[in-house]
Coordinates of C-alpha atoms (C1' of nucleotides) in Angstrom, one line a residue:
Chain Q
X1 CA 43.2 37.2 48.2
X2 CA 41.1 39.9 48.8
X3 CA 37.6 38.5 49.9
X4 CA 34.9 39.3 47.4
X5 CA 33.3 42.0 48.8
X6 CA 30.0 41.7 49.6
X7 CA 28.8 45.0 50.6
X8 CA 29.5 46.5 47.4
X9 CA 26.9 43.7 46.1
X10 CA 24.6 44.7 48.5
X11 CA 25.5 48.6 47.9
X12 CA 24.0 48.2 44.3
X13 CA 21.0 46.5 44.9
X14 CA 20.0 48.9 47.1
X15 CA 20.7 51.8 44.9
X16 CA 18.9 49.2 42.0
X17 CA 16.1 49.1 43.7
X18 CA 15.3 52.7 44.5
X19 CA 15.8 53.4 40.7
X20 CA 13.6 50.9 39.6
X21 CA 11.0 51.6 41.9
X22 CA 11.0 55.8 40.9
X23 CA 12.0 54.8 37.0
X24 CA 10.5 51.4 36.2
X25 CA 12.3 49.0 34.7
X26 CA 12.9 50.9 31.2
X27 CA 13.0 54.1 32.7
X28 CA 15.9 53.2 35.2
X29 CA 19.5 54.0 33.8
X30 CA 22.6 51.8 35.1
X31 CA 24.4 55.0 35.5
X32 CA 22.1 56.3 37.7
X33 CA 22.5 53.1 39.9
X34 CA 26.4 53.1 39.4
X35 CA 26.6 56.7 41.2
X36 CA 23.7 56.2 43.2
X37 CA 26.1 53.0 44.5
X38 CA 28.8 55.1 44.5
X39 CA 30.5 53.0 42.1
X40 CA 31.4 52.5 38.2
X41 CA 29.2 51.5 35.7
X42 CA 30.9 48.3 34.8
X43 CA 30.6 46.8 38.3
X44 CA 27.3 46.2 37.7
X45 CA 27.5 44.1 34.5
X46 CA 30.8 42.8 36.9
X47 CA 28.3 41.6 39.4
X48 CA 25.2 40.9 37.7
X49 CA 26.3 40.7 34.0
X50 CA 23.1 42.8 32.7
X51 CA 20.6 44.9 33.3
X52 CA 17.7 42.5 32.9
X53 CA 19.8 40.3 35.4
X54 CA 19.8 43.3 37.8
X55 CA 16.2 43.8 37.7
X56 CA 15.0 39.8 38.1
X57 CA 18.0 40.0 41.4
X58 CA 16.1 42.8 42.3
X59 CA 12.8 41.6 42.2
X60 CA 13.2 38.6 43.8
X61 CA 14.6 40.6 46.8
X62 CA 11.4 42.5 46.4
X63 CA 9.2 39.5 46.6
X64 CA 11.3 37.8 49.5
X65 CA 10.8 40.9 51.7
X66 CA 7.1 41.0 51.2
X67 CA 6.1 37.5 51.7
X68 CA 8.6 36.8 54.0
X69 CA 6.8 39.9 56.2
X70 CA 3.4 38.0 55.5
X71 CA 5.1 34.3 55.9
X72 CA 6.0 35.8 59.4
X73 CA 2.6 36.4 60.5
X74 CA 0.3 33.4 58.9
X75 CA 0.4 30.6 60.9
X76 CA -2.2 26.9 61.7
X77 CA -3.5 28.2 64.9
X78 CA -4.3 31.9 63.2
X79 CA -8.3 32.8 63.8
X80 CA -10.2 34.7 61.4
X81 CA -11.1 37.5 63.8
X82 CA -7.1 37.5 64.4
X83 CA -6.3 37.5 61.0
X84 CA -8.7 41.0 59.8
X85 CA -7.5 42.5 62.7
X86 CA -3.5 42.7 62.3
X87 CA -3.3 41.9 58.6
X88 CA -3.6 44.9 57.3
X89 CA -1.9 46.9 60.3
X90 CA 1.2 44.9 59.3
X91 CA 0.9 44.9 55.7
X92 CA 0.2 49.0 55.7
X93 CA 3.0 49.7 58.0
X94 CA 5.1 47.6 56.5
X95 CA 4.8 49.2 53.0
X96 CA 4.5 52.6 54.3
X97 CA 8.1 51.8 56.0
X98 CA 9.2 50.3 51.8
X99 CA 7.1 52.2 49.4
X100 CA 9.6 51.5 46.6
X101 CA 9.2 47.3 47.2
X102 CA 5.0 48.2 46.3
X103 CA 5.8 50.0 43.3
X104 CA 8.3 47.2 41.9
X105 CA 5.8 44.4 42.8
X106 CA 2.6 46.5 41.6
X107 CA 5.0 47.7 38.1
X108 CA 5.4 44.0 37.0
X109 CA 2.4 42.8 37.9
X110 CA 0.5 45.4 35.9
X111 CA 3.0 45.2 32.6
X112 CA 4.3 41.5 32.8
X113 CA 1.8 39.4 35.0
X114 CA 3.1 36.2 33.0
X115 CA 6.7 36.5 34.5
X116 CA 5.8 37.8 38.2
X117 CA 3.9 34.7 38.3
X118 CA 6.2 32.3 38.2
X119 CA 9.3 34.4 39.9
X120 CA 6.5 34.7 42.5
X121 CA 5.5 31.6 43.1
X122 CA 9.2 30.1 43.9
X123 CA 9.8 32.8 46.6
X124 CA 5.8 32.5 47.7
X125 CA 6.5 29.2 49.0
X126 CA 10.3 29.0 50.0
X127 CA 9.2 32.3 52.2
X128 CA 6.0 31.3 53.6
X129 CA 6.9 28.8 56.6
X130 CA 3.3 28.1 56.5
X131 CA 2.6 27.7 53.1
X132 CA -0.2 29.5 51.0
X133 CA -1.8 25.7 50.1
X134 CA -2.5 24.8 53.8
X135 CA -3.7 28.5 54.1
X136 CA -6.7 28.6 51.5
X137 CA -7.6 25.4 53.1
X138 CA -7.5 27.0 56.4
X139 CA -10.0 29.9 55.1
X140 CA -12.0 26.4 53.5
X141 CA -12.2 25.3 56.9
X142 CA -13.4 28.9 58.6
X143 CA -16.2 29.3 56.1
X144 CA -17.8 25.3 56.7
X145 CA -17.3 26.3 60.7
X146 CA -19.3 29.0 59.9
X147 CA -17.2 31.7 61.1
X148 CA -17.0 33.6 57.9
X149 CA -19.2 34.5 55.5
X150 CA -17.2 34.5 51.9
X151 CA -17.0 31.2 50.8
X152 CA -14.3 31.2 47.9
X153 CA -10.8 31.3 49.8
X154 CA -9.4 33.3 46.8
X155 CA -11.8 36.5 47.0
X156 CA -11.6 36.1 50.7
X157 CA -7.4 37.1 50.3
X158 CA -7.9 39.4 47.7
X159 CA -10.3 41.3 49.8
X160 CA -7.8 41.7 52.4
X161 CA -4.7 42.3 50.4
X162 CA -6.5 44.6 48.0
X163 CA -8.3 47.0 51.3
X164 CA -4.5 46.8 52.3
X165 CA -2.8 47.8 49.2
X166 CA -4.5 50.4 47.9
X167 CA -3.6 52.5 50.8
X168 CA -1.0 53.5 48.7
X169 CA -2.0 53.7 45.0
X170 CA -5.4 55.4 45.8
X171 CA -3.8 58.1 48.3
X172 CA -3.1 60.2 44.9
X173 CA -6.2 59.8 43.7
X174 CA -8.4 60.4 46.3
X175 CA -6.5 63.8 46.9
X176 CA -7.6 64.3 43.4
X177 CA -10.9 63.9 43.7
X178 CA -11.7 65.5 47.1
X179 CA -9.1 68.4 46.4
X180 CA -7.7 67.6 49.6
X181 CA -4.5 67.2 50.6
X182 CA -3.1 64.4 52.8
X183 CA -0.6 66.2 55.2
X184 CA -0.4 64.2 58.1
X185 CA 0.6 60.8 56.7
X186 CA 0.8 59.1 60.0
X187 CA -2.4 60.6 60.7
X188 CA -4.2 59.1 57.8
X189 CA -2.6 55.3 57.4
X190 CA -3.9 55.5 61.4
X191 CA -7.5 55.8 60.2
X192 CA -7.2 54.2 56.9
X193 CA -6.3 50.9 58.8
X194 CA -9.3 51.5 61.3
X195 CA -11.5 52.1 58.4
X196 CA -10.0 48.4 56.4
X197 CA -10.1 46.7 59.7
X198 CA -13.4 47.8 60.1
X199 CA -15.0 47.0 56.6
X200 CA -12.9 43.5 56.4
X201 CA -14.5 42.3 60.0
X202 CA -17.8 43.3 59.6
X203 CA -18.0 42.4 55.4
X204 CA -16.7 38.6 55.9
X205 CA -16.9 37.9 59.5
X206 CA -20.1 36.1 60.6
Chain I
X1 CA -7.9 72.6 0.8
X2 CA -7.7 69.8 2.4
X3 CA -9.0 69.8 6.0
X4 CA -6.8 68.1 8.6
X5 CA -7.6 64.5 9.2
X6 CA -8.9 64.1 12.4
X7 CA -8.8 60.3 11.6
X8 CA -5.1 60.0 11.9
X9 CA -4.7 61.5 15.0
X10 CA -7.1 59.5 16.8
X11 CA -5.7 56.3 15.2
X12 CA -2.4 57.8 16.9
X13 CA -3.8 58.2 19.7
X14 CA -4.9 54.8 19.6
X15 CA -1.8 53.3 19.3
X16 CA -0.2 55.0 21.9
X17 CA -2.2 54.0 24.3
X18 CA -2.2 50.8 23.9
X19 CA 2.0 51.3 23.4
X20 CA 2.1 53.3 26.8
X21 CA 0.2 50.8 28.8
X22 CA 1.9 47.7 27.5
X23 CA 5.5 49.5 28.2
X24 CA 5.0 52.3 30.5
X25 CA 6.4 56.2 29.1
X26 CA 10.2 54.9 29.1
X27 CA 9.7 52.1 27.3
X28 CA 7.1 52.9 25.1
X29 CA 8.9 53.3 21.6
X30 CA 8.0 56.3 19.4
X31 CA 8.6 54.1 16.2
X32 CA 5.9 51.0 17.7
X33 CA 3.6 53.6 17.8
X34 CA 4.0 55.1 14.5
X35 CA 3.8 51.8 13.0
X36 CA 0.5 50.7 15.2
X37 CA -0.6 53.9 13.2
X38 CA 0.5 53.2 9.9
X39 CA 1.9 56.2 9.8
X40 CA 5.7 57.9 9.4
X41 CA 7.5 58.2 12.8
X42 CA 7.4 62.1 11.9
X43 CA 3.4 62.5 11.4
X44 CA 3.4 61.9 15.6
X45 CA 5.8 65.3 16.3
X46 CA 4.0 67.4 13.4
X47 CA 0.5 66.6 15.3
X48 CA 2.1 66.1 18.9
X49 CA 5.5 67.9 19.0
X50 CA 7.1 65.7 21.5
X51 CA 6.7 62.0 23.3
X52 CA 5.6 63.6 26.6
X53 CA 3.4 66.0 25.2
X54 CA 1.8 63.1 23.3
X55 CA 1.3 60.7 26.4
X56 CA -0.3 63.6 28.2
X57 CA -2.6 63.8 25.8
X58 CA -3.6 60.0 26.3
X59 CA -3.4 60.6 30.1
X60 CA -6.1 62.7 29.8
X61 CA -8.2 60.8 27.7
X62 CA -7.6 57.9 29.9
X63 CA -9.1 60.1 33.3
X64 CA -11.3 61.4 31.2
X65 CA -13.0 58.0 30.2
X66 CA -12.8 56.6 33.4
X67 CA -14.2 59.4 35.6
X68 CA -16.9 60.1 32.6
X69 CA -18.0 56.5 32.9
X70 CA -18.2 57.2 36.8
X71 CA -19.6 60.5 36.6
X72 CA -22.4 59.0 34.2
X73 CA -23.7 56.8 37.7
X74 CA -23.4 59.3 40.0
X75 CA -26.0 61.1 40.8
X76 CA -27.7 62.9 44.0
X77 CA -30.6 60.6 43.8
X78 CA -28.2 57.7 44.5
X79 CA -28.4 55.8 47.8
X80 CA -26.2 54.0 49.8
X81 CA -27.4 50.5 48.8
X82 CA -27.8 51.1 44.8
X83 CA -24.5 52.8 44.9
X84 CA -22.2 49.9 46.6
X85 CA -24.4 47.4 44.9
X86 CA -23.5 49.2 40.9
X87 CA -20.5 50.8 41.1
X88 CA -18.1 47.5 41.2
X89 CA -20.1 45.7 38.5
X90 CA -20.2 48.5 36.3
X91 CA -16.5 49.6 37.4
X92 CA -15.3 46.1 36.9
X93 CA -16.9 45.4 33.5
X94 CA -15.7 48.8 32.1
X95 CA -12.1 48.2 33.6
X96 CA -12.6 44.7 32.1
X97 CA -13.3 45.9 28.7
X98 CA -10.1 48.8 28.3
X99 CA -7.6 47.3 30.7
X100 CA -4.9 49.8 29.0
X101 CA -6.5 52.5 30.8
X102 CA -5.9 51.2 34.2
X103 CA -2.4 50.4 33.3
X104 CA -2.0 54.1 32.6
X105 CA -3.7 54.9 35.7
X106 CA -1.9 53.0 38.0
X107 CA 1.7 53.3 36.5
X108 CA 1.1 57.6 36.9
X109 CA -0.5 56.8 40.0
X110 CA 2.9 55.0 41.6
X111 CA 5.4 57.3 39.9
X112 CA 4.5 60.5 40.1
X113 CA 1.6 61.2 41.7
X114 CA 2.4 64.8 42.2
X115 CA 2.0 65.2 38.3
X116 CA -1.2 63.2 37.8
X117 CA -3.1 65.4 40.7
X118 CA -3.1 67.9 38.6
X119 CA -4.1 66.8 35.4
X120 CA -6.4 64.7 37.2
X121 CA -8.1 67.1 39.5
X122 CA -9.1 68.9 36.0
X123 CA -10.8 66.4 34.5
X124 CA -12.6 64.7 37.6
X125 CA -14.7 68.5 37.6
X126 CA -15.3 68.3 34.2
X127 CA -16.2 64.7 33.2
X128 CA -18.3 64.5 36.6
X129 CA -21.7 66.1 35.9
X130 CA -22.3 65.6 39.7
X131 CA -19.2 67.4 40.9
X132 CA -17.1 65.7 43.6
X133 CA -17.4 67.9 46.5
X134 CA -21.6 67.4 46.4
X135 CA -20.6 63.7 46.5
X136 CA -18.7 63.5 49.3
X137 CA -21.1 66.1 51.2
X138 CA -23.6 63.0 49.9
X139 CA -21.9 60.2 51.4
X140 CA -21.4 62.7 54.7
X141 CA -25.3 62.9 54.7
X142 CA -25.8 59.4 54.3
X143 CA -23.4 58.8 57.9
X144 CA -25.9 61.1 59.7
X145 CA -28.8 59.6 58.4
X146 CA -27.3 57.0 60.3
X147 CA -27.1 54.8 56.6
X148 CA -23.6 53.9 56.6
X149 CA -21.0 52.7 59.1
X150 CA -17.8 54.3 57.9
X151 CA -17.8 58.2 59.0
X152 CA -15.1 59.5 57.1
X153 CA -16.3 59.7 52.9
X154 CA -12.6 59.3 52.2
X155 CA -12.2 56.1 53.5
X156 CA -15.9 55.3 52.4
X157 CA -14.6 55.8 48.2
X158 CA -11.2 54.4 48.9
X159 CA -12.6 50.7 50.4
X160 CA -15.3 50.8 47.1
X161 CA -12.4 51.8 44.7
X162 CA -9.9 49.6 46.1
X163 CA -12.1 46.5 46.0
X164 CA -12.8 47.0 42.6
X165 CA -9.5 48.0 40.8
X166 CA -7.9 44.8 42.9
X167 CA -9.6 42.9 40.7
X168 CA -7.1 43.3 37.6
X169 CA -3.8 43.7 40.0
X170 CA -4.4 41.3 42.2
X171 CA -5.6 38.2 39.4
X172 CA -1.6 37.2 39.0
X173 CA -0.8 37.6 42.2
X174 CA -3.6 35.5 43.5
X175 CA -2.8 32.9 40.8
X176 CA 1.2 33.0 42.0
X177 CA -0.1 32.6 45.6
X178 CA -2.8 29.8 45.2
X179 CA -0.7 28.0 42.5
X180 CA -4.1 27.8 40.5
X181 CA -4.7 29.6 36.9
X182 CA -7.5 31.5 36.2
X183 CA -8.5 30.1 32.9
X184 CA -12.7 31.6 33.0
X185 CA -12.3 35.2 32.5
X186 CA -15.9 36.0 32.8
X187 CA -16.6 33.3 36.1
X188 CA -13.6 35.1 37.7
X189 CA -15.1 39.0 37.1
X190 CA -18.8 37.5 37.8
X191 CA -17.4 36.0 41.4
X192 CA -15.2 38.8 42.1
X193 CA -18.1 41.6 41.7
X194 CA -20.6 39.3 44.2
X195 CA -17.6 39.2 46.6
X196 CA -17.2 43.1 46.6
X197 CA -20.3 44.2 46.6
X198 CA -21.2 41.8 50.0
X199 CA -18.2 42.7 51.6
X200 CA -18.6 46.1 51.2
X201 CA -22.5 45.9 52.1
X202 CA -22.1 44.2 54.8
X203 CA -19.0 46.0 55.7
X204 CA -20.6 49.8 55.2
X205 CA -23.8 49.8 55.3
X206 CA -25.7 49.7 58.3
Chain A
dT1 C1' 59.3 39.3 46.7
dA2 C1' 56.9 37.4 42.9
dT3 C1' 52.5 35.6 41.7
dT4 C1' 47.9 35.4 41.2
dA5 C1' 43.0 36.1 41.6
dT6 C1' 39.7 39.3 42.6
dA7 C1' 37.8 44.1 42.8
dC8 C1' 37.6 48.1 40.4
dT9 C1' 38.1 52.2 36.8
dA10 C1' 38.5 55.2 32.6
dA11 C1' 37.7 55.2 28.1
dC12 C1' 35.5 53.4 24.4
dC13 C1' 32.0 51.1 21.2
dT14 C1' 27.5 50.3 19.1
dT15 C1' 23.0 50.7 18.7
dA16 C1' 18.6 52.6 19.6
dT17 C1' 15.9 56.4 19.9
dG18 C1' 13.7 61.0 20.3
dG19 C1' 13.6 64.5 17.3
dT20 C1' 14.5 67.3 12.7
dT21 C1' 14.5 68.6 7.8
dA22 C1' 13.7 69.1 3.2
dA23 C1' 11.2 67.8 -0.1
dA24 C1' 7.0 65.5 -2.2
dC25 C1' 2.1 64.8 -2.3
dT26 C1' -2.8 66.2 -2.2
dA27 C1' -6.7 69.0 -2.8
dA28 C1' -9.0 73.2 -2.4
dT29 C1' -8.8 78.2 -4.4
dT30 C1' -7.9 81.6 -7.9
Chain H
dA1 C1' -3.1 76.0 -15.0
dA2 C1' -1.0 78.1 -11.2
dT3 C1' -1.0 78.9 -6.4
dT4 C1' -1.3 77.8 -1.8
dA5 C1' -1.6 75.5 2.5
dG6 C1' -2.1 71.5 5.0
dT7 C1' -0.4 66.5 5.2
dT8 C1' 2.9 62.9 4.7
dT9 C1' 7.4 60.7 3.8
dA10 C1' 12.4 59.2 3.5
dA11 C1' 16.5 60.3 5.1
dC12 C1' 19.1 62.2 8.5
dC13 C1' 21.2 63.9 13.2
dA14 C1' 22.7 64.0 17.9
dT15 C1' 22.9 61.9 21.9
dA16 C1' 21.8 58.8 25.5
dA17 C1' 22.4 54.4 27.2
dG18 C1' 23.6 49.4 27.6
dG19 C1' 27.5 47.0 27.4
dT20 C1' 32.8 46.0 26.6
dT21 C1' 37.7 46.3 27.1
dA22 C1' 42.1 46.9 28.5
dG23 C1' 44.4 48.0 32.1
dT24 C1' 45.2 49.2 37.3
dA25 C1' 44.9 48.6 42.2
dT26 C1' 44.7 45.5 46.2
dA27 C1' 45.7 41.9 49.0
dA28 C1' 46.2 37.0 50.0
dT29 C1' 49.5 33.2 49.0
dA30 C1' 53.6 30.8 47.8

DNA sequence: TATTATACTAACCTTATGGTTAAACTAATT
DNA sequence: AATTAGTTTAACCATAAGGTTAGTATAATA
């Protein structure tokens, strides 16, 4: 028998995800992912029986990527100094490198927090090889050494991640406001990691 | 005769906002909205003639809320210290208290920014008293003063927004990560402002 | 070569949805 | 009372879009 092919599997998820991520779920049409898949319509309710089925598949690829990317860098013998330092060189890069895997994420987790939670949380800890528990008690352990100065290990990674993030969603509106606009993209993620790095070290680092 | 109810159309108004930022534009359902008005599905064309000229009407009575409630703090008396030490309590609480707004934001923000420049870019000169440009030139000051750490006034706004619209992204994704819910609303937002505004004092100010 | 299971398509079905229309209602004006 | 103009509704329309079906192509197996 023909083997089932798994590139054509592959093929639509791809296309899936770069639909969802410019459309949002609602605003994403399964044609549009058929052609942009270069296949019919009906393979995708083939593969993946519906479109709601098509968008969790998709967004659990989305959240594997990411905190598989993060999973890759935590680790025991991490030190804080380390940590403020590459975080958000990684995390930057990486979504500057995936744009549409920010919007997916940062879609759900504005319009349906209550499900990203738990299809988070699975992938969170299969991904992270170093899992997030052992982390926040690694940030616990930090602040009684005395080597940072933020003292709740939750606020402490939401400072990072949220310094990191917004890289992206802010660019917009900061071109807004200053009337400027942001030409030289390499240019600017350069010195918006400098200027993260910068604040993160000298904000929570004692 | 009779004069034209200026009551319904803000009710409308009303509802679709809140219809918009629970289901983004494409999924936002001309009839909800209607009936969140108490009105017929038809009353919404004869006072907005279409669905997207309807949500850019909330769109810019969404910036226009949320840079009037900035524009009302700034001011050119403002100094470094009083501004990082404000801005995230009083952004925070007003986030806090219309959370719709940010979902509109932040969905325009991520997919299609190029749009909500514009609209934006409007507004921000309007609603902000003390215009945009001055602040900037401010903050630019405030580096040669030899007040602030962070040269670029950019990167300076970005790291204050960021920390403080982080707050309502990040909550489920911090919850997913740490496993633990946040059940006390007001102890999380209390926490979360004392975090940003030492992190960013610490980080920016000199 | 006949069989069979998988991979795939064209055409179709149904419902939901943005948008329209024609008529009714309301109240101020004459 | 009749007119007039803005406001509101019920019923309707066209089409877009998720999903289905029936059938075809392909290739491994017997």
């Amino acid at each position: 028998m023909k083997t089932n092919n798994p590139e054509t599997k592959e093929r639509i998820l791809q296309a899936a995800q770069k639909e969802f991520a410019a459309r949002g779920f609602a605003g994403a049409r399964m044609e549009a992912i058929a052609r942009g898949a270069a296949i019919n319509k009906a393979m995708l309710f083939y593969y993946f029986s519906s479109k709601d089925n098509l968008y969790r598949t998709v967004l659990l690829g989305v959240f594997s990527e990411i905190f598989g990317e993060i999973g890759r860098f935590l680790s025991p013998t991490l030190t804080p100094g380390l940590l403020l330092e590459k975080f958000p060189e990684i995390y930057i890069r990486f979504i500057a490198r995936h744009p549409d895997l920010l919007r997916i994420m940062v879609f759900d987790l504005i319009h349906n927090p209550e499900n990203v939670t738990a299809a988070m949380s699975g992938i969170i800890h299969d991904k992270m090889a170093f899992a997030p528990q052992p982390f926040l008690e690694l940030i616990t352990k930090w602040h009684r050494q005395g080597l940072i100065s933020e003292g709740d290990p939750l606020h402490f990674m939401m400072n990072i991640v949220a310094l990191s993030i917004f890289s992206f969603i802010g660019k917009p509106m900061v071109e807004a406001i200053s009337g400027i606009q942001i030409k030289d993209d390499a240019d600017f993620f350069r010195k918006r990691i400098a200027s993260v790095v910068n604040v993160l070290k000298r904000g929570m680092l004692k």
